[in-house]
Amino acid sequence: MTERLVVVGAGMASGRMLEHVFEASPGAFEVTLFNAEPRGNYNRLMLSPVLSGEKTYAQIVTHDEAWYRAQGVTCRFGERVLSIDTDAKTVTGERGSLPYDKLVIATGSDPFMIPLPGRDLQGVIAYRDLEDTERMIALGARPGARAVVIGGGLLGLEAAAGMQARGVEVTVVHLMGHLMERQLDPSAGYLLQKALEARGIRVLCKAVSQEIVGEDGHVTALRLEDGTDLLCDLLVMAVGIRPATALARAAGLAVNRGVVVDDRMATSAADVFALGECVEHEGALFGLVAPLYDQAKVLADTLAGRPAAFVNREVATKLKVTGCDLFSAGDFAEAPGREDIVFRDPGRGIYKRLVLDGDRLVGAVLYGDTADGAWFHGLIKDRTDVSAMRDTLIFGPAFQGGAPADPLAAVAALPPEAEICGCNGVCKGRIVQAIEGGATTVDLIRATTKASASCGTCTGLVEQVMALTLGDGFTANANPPMCRCTEHTHEDVRRLIKSMGLKSIPAVMQELGWTTAGGCASCRPALNYYLLADWPDDYRDDRQSRFVNERNHANIQKDGTYSVVPRMWGGVTTPAELRAIADAADRYNVPMVKVTGGQRIDLLGVRKEDLPSIWSDLNAAGMVSGAAYAKGLRTVKTCVGSEFCRFGTQDSTGLGIRLEKLLWGSWTPAKVKLGVSGCPRNCAEATCKDVGVVCVESGYQIGVAGAAGMDVKETELLLTVPTEAEAMEVIAAFIQLYRENARYLHRIHKWVAKVGLDWCRDQVADPANRRALYERFLHSQTVYQADPWAELARRPQDWAPIADLTLRAAE
Amino acid sequence: MTAMIDIAALDDIPRQGARVVKTPLGCVALFRTATDEVFAMEDRCPHKAGPLSEGIVHGSQVTCPLHGWVFDLATGRAQGADSGAVRTFAARTEGGRVFLDATLLAARSAA
Ligand SMILES: Cc1cc2nc3c(=O)[nH]c(=O)nc-3n(C[C@H](O)[C@H](O)[C@H](O)COP(=O)(O)OP(=O)(O)OC[C@H]3O[C@@H](n4cnc5c(N)ncnc54)[C@H](O)[C@@H]3O)c2cc1C
Ligand code: SF4
């Protein structure tokens, strides 16, 4: 006999429950599903990726029309249930009544709205459903739009980050002293705040909202207690949720803070059950889906007449803001008898705190490096005795002699919304879909999703996704791994650093499963470069991960001495500089003074302990390091151009100097040399440089990808531009493109051969894109354009032997 | 037990780096690892005499800056396909100071 099962609310909990019901008791129920929202079940969690643009609504629908039809569910969407009569066993919706044999209440919760004056103004919303999300998305389409979010918890921050990603200027107003105070302690909250601020979100903690100000019925500002007005076009309140209990309460069910249910999910009325955020179980309320899924299973069993009992379990929290890695689980309040284990690396923004109660782990807060979150969570849930591994506990499972890391693990662990192809914005989920839809070669993936169809640097990752999805059915192209410490290629590592937001060498090694403790001399310099190029604000150069020449800012010679080359802008010097160089050469007995191919003067054979003083002397004469050792900008070679030469068409010397002043100090995957010639006679040999400019009457021909080393190759024309200003912008943008995309140690010509000149040209020809590249370059220069000599000369003792035992022995 | 002499403060050596000690036996590289262990070995690669103190320190190994030979800091032995070894000396830390094998001193005094 089929029973009539009526479900109020088509949310995350009831959706999962229905799946279990149809599986556990096929044909037993004739289901009617009410939903106040005008749609069926969708993945509410994923509203945040929809908001930030990483997903579309269609991608987050969990049950579609076909599913309801197949299961025979009568859908009454867009219809609110108004009352329940538990005696007559009927429910009444906005469009009529209906009898039930079994009733499930799954009404979720209502966002709590602070009763501030002005809260009824237009433009004051909560963050709960698709309508709210669409309001925020619409705001992003308006240039210069501003939003205020009240509440610095999980929801508020996801709303803020999502709107910010859509170009809205966002301020978060939070009452407490630090963000996410329910999940994070103050240290982690602080790191989170810093990370959000770095991406342009304004965060005000300890800020008390007083009034919502409006004009013509629409919100214009939030006024704080101290009188500050935060101007906004939209105000989002995300300060908490309250179980939606009005319906149950009116029906006379036992309601405390939530609808009271027992272990079987039964309410106080016969044949009426409840689950989800609207319930209260043994005094506990719910706000995350994991326990709701357990409830769904239990209730399906209960409805099938099988014994089952719900046990509330520990849940862990992760913030779904791409680039902010945080994890929190269990209880981390301070209490007598509890002990903390803390690990901090402020330079890299990593913070880990474990809370122990006797021999058990009871809480964990991880910020910046959350790879071990699941493992800690397991220890908390299982109440494992951790006394034996206490000393190394904080370093995670890798230190406990567990299974070796799986090279595919990092990619396997990526969430479906993680971006794999940066050029075309293709996420992992879409690639998996395409593979499942029959795209079984990289070419087919390119054709169907465009992933790896542009610059191609993500090809290795796409292949890994294929390997994971297809299993043995896939054989990858042989693209060798970066070094013996990892299975990933350079290209994969670069992309994963970006998409996983990895900001330190240990984070890369941890998250990508490095098989060695501290890497090797091959991967460490590469990682150091990738990190400083991708995160100029967050990452600090690691000197100890550099090769000797860059570490010592001088080229080591075969006898262990060094060479010193001061910068001569555009190859132009002065008598005073030449005198200072001559004096230095005398004073430090420099065995050879040589003019280089890049129009510089090289002092060869300087002893290491003399470096700080020779640098100080040259600094005093106004010279800075010529970076003749750097994988970075080396030299700009120029001819005399229109200033002195009768053929000169433009001021090639001046342009060279200005280019060098713009570009010096930047680190690049390999060395970069420029040349500027004043006419096609090309006296500066600009056409075999990494970037070479040949001036012509009508402007500037910018050639790239030349070489005059082991390979000799002429430059290819990137663009011709009419003005010097444009030439500078194009060149800086092109170098930034190279900085962001090339593999470490690949010179420009190698990289261009791989990605194609056309692709490079498209990138820098587009004015908006060029501008963005240029600005990112300038931003990086604010950090890296600094003379290393002055800094390094400050501690001369570091350059001499640390001790001289030959002297001590003689004493 | 070997006699040890106080050389310097641990913090005078950069983490994952090295400093040189001049001794009657030639230059000795004093390494400090990421986990603050210290090791001492001859500052001279057996291949082409590269200064090992200028190499990149990774785990408890160092890579020679000249041609990339890798040595185990504890044993001084070349790793992988290369063969050869560098002489090592006893070194340890105590109370934030670094101590080195005193025989390095004695070598000259006895001579
Ligand atoms: C933006 C966002 C991000 C989130 N991110 C996470 C996360 O990362 N991790 C996590 O664990 N949790 C997250 N959550 C919380 C999670 O979504 C909720 O815990 C979960 O959706 C609750 O499920 P539910 O079925 O109880 O309620 P809901 O999913 O809210 O469903 C209740 C449904 O009932 C309907 N309804 C209410 N009253 C009536 C009525 N009288 N008649 C008819 N229909 C009615 C409502 O319209 C609603 O559609 C997030 C929530 C939001 C809003
Ligand atoms: S390249 Fe042209 S402008 Fe420059 S020096 Fe030679 S001939 Fe003169």
XYZ file of N, CA and C in Angstrom, chain A residues 348 484 517-522 524-525 542 544-548 551-552 556-558 560 562 608-609 795 797-806 808-810, chain B residues 5-9 12-24 30 48-49 51 53-59 63 65-66 80 100-101 104-105 108-109:
234
model
N 55.109 33.439 6.088
C 54.355 32.773 5.028
C 52.869 32.729 5.332
N 63.204 15.395 -9.391
C 62.882 14.108 -8.799
C 62.088 14.209 -7.494
N 62.089 16.294 1.841
C 61.757 17.226 2.919
C 61.978 18.667 2.496
N 63.111 18.955 1.917
C 63.394 20.356 1.606
C 63.633 20.613 0.146
N 63.087 19.747 -0.724
C 63.276 19.930 -2.150
C 64.702 19.627 -2.561
N 65.142 20.217 -3.662
C 66.514 20.030 -4.118
C 66.974 21.318 -4.775
N 68.199 21.321 -5.243
C 68.767 22.535 -5.815
C 68.139 22.869 -7.157
N 67.305 21.984 -7.666
C 66.661 22.267 -8.927
C 65.274 22.876 -8.715
N 63.958 24.177 -5.756
C 63.815 25.298 -4.809
C 63.950 26.663 -5.483
N 64.983 26.881 -6.344
C 65.053 28.184 -7.003
C 63.841 28.434 -7.903
N 63.202 34.048 -0.741
C 63.983 33.176 0.138
C 65.404 33.084 -0.414
N 67.970 31.679 0.618
C 68.627 30.376 0.689
C 68.128 29.424 -0.397
N 67.107 29.843 -1.136
C 66.657 29.011 -2.243
C 67.187 29.544 -3.565
N 68.177 30.398 -3.514
C 68.745 30.937 -4.748
C 70.111 30.340 -5.006
N 70.459 30.294 -6.285
C 71.808 29.876 -6.641
C 72.792 30.918 -6.138
N 74.036 30.495 -6.011
C 75.038 31.327 -5.356
C 75.119 32.739 -5.934
N 72.221 34.723 -4.749
C 72.246 34.861 -3.296
C 73.281 35.907 -2.892
N 74.427 35.883 -3.574
C 75.495 36.809 -3.211
C 75.518 38.069 -4.072
N 80.043 34.194 -9.149
C 81.200 33.478 -8.631
C 82.070 33.034 -9.807
N 83.385 33.139 -9.656
C 84.310 32.735 -10.717
C 84.904 31.374 -10.365
N 85.641 30.809 -11.285
C 86.047 29.427 -11.040
C 87.033 29.305 -9.882
N 86.585 30.931 -7.068
C 85.874 31.284 -5.844
C 85.811 32.791 -5.598
N 84.701 36.740 -7.016
C 83.460 37.201 -7.624
C 83.716 38.344 -8.591
N 85.350 37.484 -1.707
C 84.015 37.557 -1.125
C 83.967 38.550 0.021
N 84.979 38.516 0.899
C 84.906 39.398 2.058
C 85.054 40.867 1.693
N 75.847 44.410 6.627
C 76.413 43.434 7.569
C 77.662 42.793 6.965
N 80.155 41.565 8.247
C 80.644 40.369 8.953
C 80.062 39.083 8.360
N 78.879 39.185 7.710
C 78.277 37.982 7.132
C 79.060 37.467 5.921
N 79.939 38.299 5.383
C 80.618 37.933 4.151
C 82.015 37.368 4.412
N 82.470 37.470 5.652
C 83.790 36.970 6.002
C 83.630 35.606 6.666
N 84.704 34.859 6.815
C 84.595 33.600 7.562
C 84.007 33.867 8.948
N 83.256 32.904 9.450
C 82.599 33.092 10.744
C 83.618 32.977 11.877
N 84.680 32.266 11.619
C 85.723 32.128 12.633
C 87.025 31.791 11.920
N 88.136 32.172 12.528
C 89.427 31.865 11.925
C 90.262 31.100 12.937
N 90.262 29.793 12.780
C 90.960 28.958 13.763
C 92.469 28.974 13.563
N 92.909 29.449 12.406
C 94.366 29.512 12.202
C 94.936 30.560 13.146
N 93.380 31.471 16.080
C 93.238 30.980 17.449
C 94.350 29.999 17.791
N 94.698 29.175 16.806
C 95.715 28.163 17.058
C 97.054 28.817 17.351
N 97.273 29.941 16.678
C 98.558 30.602 16.838
C 98.683 31.291 18.192
N 85.088 22.990 20.405
C 85.310 24.401 20.703
C 84.133 25.235 20.226
N 83.866 26.267 21.012
C 82.766 27.188 20.726
C 83.154 28.057 19.526
N 82.317 28.036 18.483
C 82.657 28.765 17.263
C 81.878 30.066 17.112
N 80.555 29.972 17.262
C 79.718 31.141 16.988
C 78.309 30.870 17.489
N 77.471 31.894 17.393
C 76.061 31.713 17.713
C 75.393 31.003 16.534
N 74.140 33.074 13.699
C 75.065 33.675 12.736
C 75.092 32.885 11.431
N 74.570 31.670 11.469
C 74.498 30.873 10.237
C 73.055 30.930 9.753
N 72.823 31.289 8.498
C 71.439 31.320 8.023
C 70.853 29.910 7.952
N 69.549 29.792 8.267
C 68.871 28.502 8.077
C 68.984 28.106 6.617
N 69.183 26.824 6.377
C 69.386 26.306 5.023
C 70.546 27.027 4.351
N 71.595 27.293 5.138
C 72.751 27.973 4.592
C 74.000 27.519 5.316
N 75.087 28.224 5.076
C 76.360 27.820 5.664
C 77.248 29.032 5.873
N 78.249 28.874 6.741
C 79.311 29.864 6.897
C 80.636 29.110 6.883
N 81.682 29.865 6.610
C 82.998 29.239 6.485
C 83.812 29.457 7.755
N 84.511 28.424 8.178
C 85.473 28.541 9.272
C 86.848 28.284 8.667
N 87.761 29.232 8.887
C 89.136 29.006 8.402
C 89.856 28.145 9.427
N 90.503 27.104 8.990
C 91.223 26.246 9.932
C 92.591 25.915 9.350
N 93.452 25.406 10.206
C 94.766 25.002 9.703
C 94.662 23.929 8.629
N 80.341 25.242 7.628
C 79.493 24.903 8.774
C 78.050 25.133 8.330
N 85.502 19.647 -8.681
C 86.311 20.740 -9.231
C 86.549 21.808 -8.164
N 86.612 21.369 -6.899
C 86.962 22.268 -5.796
C 85.956 23.385 -5.542
N 83.158 25.676 -3.814
C 82.900 25.977 -2.400
C 81.518 25.470 -1.974
N 80.080 25.583 0.745
C 79.357 26.516 1.625
C 78.441 27.431 0.822
N 78.657 27.538 -0.477
C 77.798 28.395 -1.295
C 76.696 27.609 -1.998
N 76.576 26.328 -1.668
C 75.555 25.506 -2.329
C 74.185 25.682 -1.702
N 73.182 25.121 -2.336
C 71.827 25.155 -1.784
C 71.669 23.975 -0.827
N 71.216 24.277 0.385
C 71.030 23.243 1.396
C 69.583 22.779 1.349
N 69.365 21.473 1.213
C 68.006 20.945 1.162
C 67.965 19.679 1.997
N 67.019 19.607 2.912
C 66.999 18.482 3.845
C 68.343 18.443 4.535
N 73.964 20.884 -2.371
C 74.316 20.728 -3.787
C 75.433 21.715 -4.124
N 77.644 24.382 -5.823
C 77.200 25.457 -6.722
C 77.802 25.366 -8.118
N 78.890 24.647 -8.265
C 79.518 24.651 -9.593
C 78.888 23.656 -10.555
N 73.711 9.776 -5.393
C 73.336 9.474 -6.767
C 74.475 8.848 -7.553
N 82.483 23.018 17.396
C 83.137 22.278 16.321
C 84.269 21.444 16.908
N 84.507 20.328 16.268
C 85.565 19.391 16.636
C 86.906 20.105 16.882
N 90.479 20.162 14.834
C 90.781 21.089 13.756
C 91.811 22.121 14.198
N 91.742 22.433 15.487
C 92.698 23.373 16.076
C 94.039 22.692 16.299
N 97.129 22.072 13.910
C 98.215 23.021 13.725
C 99.135 23.059 14.959
N 98.472 23.076 16.149
C 99.250 23.174 17.379
C 100.247 22.024 17.485
